mmCIF file of C-alpha atoms in Angstrom:
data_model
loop_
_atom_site.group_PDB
_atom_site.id
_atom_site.type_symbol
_atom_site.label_atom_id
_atom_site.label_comp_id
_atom_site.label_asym_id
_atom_site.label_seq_id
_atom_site.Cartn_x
_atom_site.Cartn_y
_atom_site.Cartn_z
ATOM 1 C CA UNK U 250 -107.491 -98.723 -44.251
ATOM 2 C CA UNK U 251 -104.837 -101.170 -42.677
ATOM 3 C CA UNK U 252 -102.291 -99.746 -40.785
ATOM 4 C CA UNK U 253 -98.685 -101.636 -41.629
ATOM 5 C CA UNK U 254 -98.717 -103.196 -37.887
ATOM 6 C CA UNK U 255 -101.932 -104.583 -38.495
ATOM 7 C CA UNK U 256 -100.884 -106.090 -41.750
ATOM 8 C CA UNK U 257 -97.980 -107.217 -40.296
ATOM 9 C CA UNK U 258 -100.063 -108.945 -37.302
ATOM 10 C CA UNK U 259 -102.282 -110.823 -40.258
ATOM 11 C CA UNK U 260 -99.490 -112.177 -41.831
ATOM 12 C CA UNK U 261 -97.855 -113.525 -38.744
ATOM 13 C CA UNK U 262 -101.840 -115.128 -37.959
ATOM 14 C CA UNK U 263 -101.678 -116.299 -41.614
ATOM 15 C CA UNK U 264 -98.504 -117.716 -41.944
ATOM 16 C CA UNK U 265 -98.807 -119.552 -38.197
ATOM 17 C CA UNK U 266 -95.213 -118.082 -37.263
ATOM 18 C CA UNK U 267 -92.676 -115.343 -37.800
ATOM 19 C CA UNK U 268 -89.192 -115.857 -38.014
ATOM 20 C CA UNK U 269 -87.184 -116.480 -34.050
ATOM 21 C CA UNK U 270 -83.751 -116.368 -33.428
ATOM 22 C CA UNK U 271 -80.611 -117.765 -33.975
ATOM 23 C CA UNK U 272 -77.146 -118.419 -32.559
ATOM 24 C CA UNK U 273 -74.910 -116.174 -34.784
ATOM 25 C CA UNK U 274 -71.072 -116.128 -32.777
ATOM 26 C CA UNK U 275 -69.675 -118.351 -32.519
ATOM 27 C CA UNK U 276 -70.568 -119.542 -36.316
ATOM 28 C CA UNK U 277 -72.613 -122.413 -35.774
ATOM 29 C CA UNK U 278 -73.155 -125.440 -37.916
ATOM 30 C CA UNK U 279 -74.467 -125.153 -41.278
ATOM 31 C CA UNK U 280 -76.614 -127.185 -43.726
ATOM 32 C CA UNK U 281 -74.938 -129.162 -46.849
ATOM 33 C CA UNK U 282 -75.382 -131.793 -48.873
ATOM 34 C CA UNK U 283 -75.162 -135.113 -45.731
ATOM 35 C CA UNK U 284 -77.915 -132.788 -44.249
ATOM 36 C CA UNK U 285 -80.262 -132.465 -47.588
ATOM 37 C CA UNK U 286 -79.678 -136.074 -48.215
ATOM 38 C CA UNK U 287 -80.500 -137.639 -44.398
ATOM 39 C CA UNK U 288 -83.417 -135.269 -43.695
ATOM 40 C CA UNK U 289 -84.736 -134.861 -46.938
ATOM 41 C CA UNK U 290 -84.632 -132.039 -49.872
ATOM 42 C CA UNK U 291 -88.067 -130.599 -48.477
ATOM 43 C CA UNK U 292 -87.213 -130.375 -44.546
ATOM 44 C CA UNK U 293 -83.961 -128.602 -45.951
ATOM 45 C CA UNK U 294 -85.544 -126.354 -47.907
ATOM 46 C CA UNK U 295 -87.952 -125.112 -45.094
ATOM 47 C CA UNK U 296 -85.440 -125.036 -42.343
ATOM 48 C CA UNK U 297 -82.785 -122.929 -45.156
ATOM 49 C CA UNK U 298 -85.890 -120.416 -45.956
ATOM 50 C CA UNK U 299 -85.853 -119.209 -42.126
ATOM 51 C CA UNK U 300 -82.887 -119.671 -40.368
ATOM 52 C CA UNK U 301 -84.338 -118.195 -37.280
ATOM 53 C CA UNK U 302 -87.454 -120.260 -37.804
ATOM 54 C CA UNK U 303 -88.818 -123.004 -35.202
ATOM 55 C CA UNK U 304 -87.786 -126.496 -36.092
ATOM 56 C CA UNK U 305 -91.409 -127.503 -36.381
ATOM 57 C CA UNK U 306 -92.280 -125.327 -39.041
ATOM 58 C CA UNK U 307 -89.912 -127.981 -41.140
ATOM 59 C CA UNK U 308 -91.561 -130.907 -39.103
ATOM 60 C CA UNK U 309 -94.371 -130.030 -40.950
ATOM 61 C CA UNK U 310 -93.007 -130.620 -44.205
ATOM 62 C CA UNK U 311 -91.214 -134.200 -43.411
ATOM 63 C CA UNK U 312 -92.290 -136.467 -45.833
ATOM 64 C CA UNK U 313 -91.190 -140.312 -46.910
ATOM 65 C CA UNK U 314 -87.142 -138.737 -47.444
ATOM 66 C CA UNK U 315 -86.714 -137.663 -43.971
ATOM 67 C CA UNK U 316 -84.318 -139.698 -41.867
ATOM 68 C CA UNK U 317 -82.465 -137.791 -39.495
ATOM 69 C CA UNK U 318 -83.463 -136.074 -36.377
ATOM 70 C CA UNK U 319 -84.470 -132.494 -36.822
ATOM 71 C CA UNK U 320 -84.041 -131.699 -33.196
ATOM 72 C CA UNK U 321 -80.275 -132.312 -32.592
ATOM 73 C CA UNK U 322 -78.501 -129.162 -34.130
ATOM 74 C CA UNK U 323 -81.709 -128.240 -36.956
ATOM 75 C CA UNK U 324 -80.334 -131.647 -38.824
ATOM 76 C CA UNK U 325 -77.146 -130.096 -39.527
ATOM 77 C CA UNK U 326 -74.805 -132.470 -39.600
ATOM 78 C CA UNK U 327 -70.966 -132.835 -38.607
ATOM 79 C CA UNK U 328 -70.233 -134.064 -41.935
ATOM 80 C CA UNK U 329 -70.859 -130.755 -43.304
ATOM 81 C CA UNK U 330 -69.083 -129.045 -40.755
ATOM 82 C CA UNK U 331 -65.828 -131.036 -40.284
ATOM 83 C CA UNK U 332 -63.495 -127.801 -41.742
ATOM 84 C CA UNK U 333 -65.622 -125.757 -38.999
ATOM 85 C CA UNK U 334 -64.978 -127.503 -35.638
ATOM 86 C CA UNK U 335 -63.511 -125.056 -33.206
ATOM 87 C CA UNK U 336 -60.483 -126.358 -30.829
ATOM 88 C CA UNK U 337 -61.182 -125.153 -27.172
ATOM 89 C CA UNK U 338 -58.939 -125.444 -23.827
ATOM 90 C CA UNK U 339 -60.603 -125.478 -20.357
ATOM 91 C CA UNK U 340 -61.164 -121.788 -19.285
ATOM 92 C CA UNK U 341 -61.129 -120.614 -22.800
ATOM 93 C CA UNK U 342 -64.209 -118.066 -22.864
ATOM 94 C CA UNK U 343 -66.565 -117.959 -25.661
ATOM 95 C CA UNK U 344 -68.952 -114.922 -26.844
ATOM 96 C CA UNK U 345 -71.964 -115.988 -28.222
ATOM 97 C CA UNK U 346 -74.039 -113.343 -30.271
ATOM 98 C CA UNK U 347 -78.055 -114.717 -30.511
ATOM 99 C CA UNK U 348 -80.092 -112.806 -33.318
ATOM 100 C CA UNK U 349 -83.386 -112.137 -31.603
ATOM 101 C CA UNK U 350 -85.534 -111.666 -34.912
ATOM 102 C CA UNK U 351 -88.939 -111.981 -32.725
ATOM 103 C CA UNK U 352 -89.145 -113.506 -29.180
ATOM 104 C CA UNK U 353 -92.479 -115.344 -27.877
ATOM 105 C CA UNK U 354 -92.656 -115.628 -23.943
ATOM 106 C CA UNK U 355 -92.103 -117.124 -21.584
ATOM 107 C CA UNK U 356 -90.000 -119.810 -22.780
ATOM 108 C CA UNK U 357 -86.766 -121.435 -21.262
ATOM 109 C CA UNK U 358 -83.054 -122.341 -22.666
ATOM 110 C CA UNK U 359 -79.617 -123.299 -21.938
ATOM 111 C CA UNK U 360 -76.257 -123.613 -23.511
ATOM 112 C CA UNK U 361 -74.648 -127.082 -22.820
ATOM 113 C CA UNK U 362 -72.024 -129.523 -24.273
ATOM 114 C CA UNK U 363 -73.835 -132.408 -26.043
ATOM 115 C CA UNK U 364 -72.685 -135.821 -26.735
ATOM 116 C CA UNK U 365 -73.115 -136.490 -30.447
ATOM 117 C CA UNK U 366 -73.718 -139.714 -30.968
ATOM 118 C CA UNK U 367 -76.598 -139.841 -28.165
ATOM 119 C CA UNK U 368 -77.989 -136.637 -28.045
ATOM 120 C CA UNK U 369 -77.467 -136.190 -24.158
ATOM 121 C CA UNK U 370 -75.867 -133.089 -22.331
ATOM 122 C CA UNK U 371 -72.793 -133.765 -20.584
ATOM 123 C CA UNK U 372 -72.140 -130.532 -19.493
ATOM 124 C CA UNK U 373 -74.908 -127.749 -18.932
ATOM 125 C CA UNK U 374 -73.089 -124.612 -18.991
ATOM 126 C CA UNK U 375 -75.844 -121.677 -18.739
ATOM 127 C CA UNK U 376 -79.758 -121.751 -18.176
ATOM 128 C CA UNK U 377 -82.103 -119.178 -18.541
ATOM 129 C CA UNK U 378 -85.740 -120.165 -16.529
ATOM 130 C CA UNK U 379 -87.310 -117.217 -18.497
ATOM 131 C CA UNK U 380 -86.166 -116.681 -21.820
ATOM 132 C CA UNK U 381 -86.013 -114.242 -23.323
ATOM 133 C CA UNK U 382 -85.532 -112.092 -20.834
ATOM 134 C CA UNK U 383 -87.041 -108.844 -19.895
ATOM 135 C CA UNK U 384 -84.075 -106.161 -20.269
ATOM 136 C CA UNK U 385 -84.057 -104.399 -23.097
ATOM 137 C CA UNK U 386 -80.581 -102.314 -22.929
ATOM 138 C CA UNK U 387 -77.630 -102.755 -23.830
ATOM 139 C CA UNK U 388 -76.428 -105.413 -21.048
ATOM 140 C CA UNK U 389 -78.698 -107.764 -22.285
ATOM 141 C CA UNK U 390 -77.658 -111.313 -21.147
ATOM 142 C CA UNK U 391 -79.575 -113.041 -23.416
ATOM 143 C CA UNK U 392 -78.435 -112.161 -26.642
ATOM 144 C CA UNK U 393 -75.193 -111.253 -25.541
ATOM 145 C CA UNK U 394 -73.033 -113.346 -23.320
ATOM 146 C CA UNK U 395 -70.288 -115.705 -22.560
ATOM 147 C CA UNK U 396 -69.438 -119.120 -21.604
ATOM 148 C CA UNK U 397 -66.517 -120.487 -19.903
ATOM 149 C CA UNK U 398 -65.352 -123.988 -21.105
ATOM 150 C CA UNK U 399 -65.658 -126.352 -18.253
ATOM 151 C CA UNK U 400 -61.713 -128.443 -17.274
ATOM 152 C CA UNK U 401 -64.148 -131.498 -16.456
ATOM 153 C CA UNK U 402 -64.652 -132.481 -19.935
ATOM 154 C CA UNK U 403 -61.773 -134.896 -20.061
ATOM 155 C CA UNK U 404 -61.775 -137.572 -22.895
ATOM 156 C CA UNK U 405 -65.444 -137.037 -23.462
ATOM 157 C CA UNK U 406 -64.866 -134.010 -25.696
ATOM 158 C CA UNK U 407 -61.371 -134.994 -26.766
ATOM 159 C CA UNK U 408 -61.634 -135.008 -30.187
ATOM 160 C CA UNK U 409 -63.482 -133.446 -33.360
ATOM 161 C CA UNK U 410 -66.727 -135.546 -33.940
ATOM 162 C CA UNK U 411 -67.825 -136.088 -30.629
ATOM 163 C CA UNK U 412 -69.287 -132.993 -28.813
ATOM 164 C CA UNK U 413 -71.356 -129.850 -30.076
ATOM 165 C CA UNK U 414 -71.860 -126.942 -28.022
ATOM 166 C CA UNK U 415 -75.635 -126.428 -28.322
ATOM 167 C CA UNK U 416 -77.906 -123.145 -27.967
ATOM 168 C CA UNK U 417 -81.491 -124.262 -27.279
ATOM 169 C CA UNK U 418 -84.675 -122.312 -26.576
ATOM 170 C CA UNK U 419 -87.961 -124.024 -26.287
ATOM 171 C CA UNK U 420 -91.487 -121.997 -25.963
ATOM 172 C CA UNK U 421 -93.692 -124.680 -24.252
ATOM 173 C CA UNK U 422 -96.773 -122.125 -25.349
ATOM 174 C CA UNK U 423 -96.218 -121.976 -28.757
ATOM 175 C CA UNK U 424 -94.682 -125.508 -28.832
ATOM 176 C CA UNK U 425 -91.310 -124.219 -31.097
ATOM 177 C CA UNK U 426 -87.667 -125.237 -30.729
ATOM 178 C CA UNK U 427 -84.398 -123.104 -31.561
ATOM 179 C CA UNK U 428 -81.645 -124.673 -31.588
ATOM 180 C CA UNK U 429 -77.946 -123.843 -33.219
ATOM 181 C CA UNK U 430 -74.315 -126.463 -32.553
ATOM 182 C CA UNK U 431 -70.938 -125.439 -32.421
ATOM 183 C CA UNK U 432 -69.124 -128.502 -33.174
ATOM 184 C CA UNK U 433 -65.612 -128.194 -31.020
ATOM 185 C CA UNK U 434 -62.907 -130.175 -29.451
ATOM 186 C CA UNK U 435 -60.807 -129.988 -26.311
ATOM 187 C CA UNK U 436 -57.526 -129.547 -26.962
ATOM 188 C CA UNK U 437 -55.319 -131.451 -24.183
#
């Protein structure tokens, strides 16, 4: 007789991958209709089945309607998001929340302002060389921490549509991707 870990454990080997993590504070950018119709109705409906799922899981399932790029923000796109951009002021500190549904190590990530139209980080404002990390308690740093909004932004981030502050984790073993965007402004 199975035990339920051991079911559990076939699954996962079954299905290829369990479900990850995701950025959950600030609320980051959703999917919506510009996002169905760029990357296509079946990347949309993989990457909305597991929202803590790796981005390749809906690589996978591109087919002949996907036209955006997956791995800036999931495919989520500002267009969707415009009534959710967040207006920020240098030293304005931001908690994030991560929901670690299942971690695979070791892996590495960072929080940093991205450009939009390029897909470039202007600003990186955290790294982790190990992530997840190893503590378990309550002062986790990983799942739980803050960011302080650089004053070197400038005219770069000036306005909505231009930057996203991005989570990313990458597990070079298991070749998956996490990423959630913040789309945000700096307010003069």
């Amino acid at each position: 007789m199975f035990s339920t870990l051991t079911k559990l454990i076939a699954l996962g080997s079954v299905a290829g991958v369990w479900s990850h993590a995701v950025m959950k504070e600030p609320v980051p950018r959703q999917a919506g209709p510009v996002h169905e119709e760029l990357c296509g109705a079946t990347v949309a409906k993989v990457l909305a089945r597991d929202l803590t799922g790796p981005i390749e899981n809906a690589m996978d399932a591109a087919d002949g309607e996907y036209n955006c790029d997956a791995y800036f923000c999931r495919g989520y796109q500002y267009e969707d998001n415009i009534d959710n951009v967040k207006a920020v002021k240098a030293g304005d500190v931001l908690d994030f929340k991560i929901d670690m549904v299942a971690s695979h190590r070791p892996g590495y990530a960072n929080v940093s302002i991205v450009d939009i139209a390029t897909n470039e980080i202007i600003e990186p404002l955290r790294t982790w060389d190990e992530y997840p990390g190893y503590n378990i308690g309550p002062d986790r740093d990983d799942i739980k921490f803050n960011i302080t909004m650089p004053d070197t932004l400038g005219a770069t981030c000036d306005a909505p549509g231009k930057c996203v502050l991005q989570w990313y984790w990458y597990v070079p073993r298991s070749s998956q991707t996490y990423e959630s965007c913040l789309d945000l402004y700096v307010e003069a």
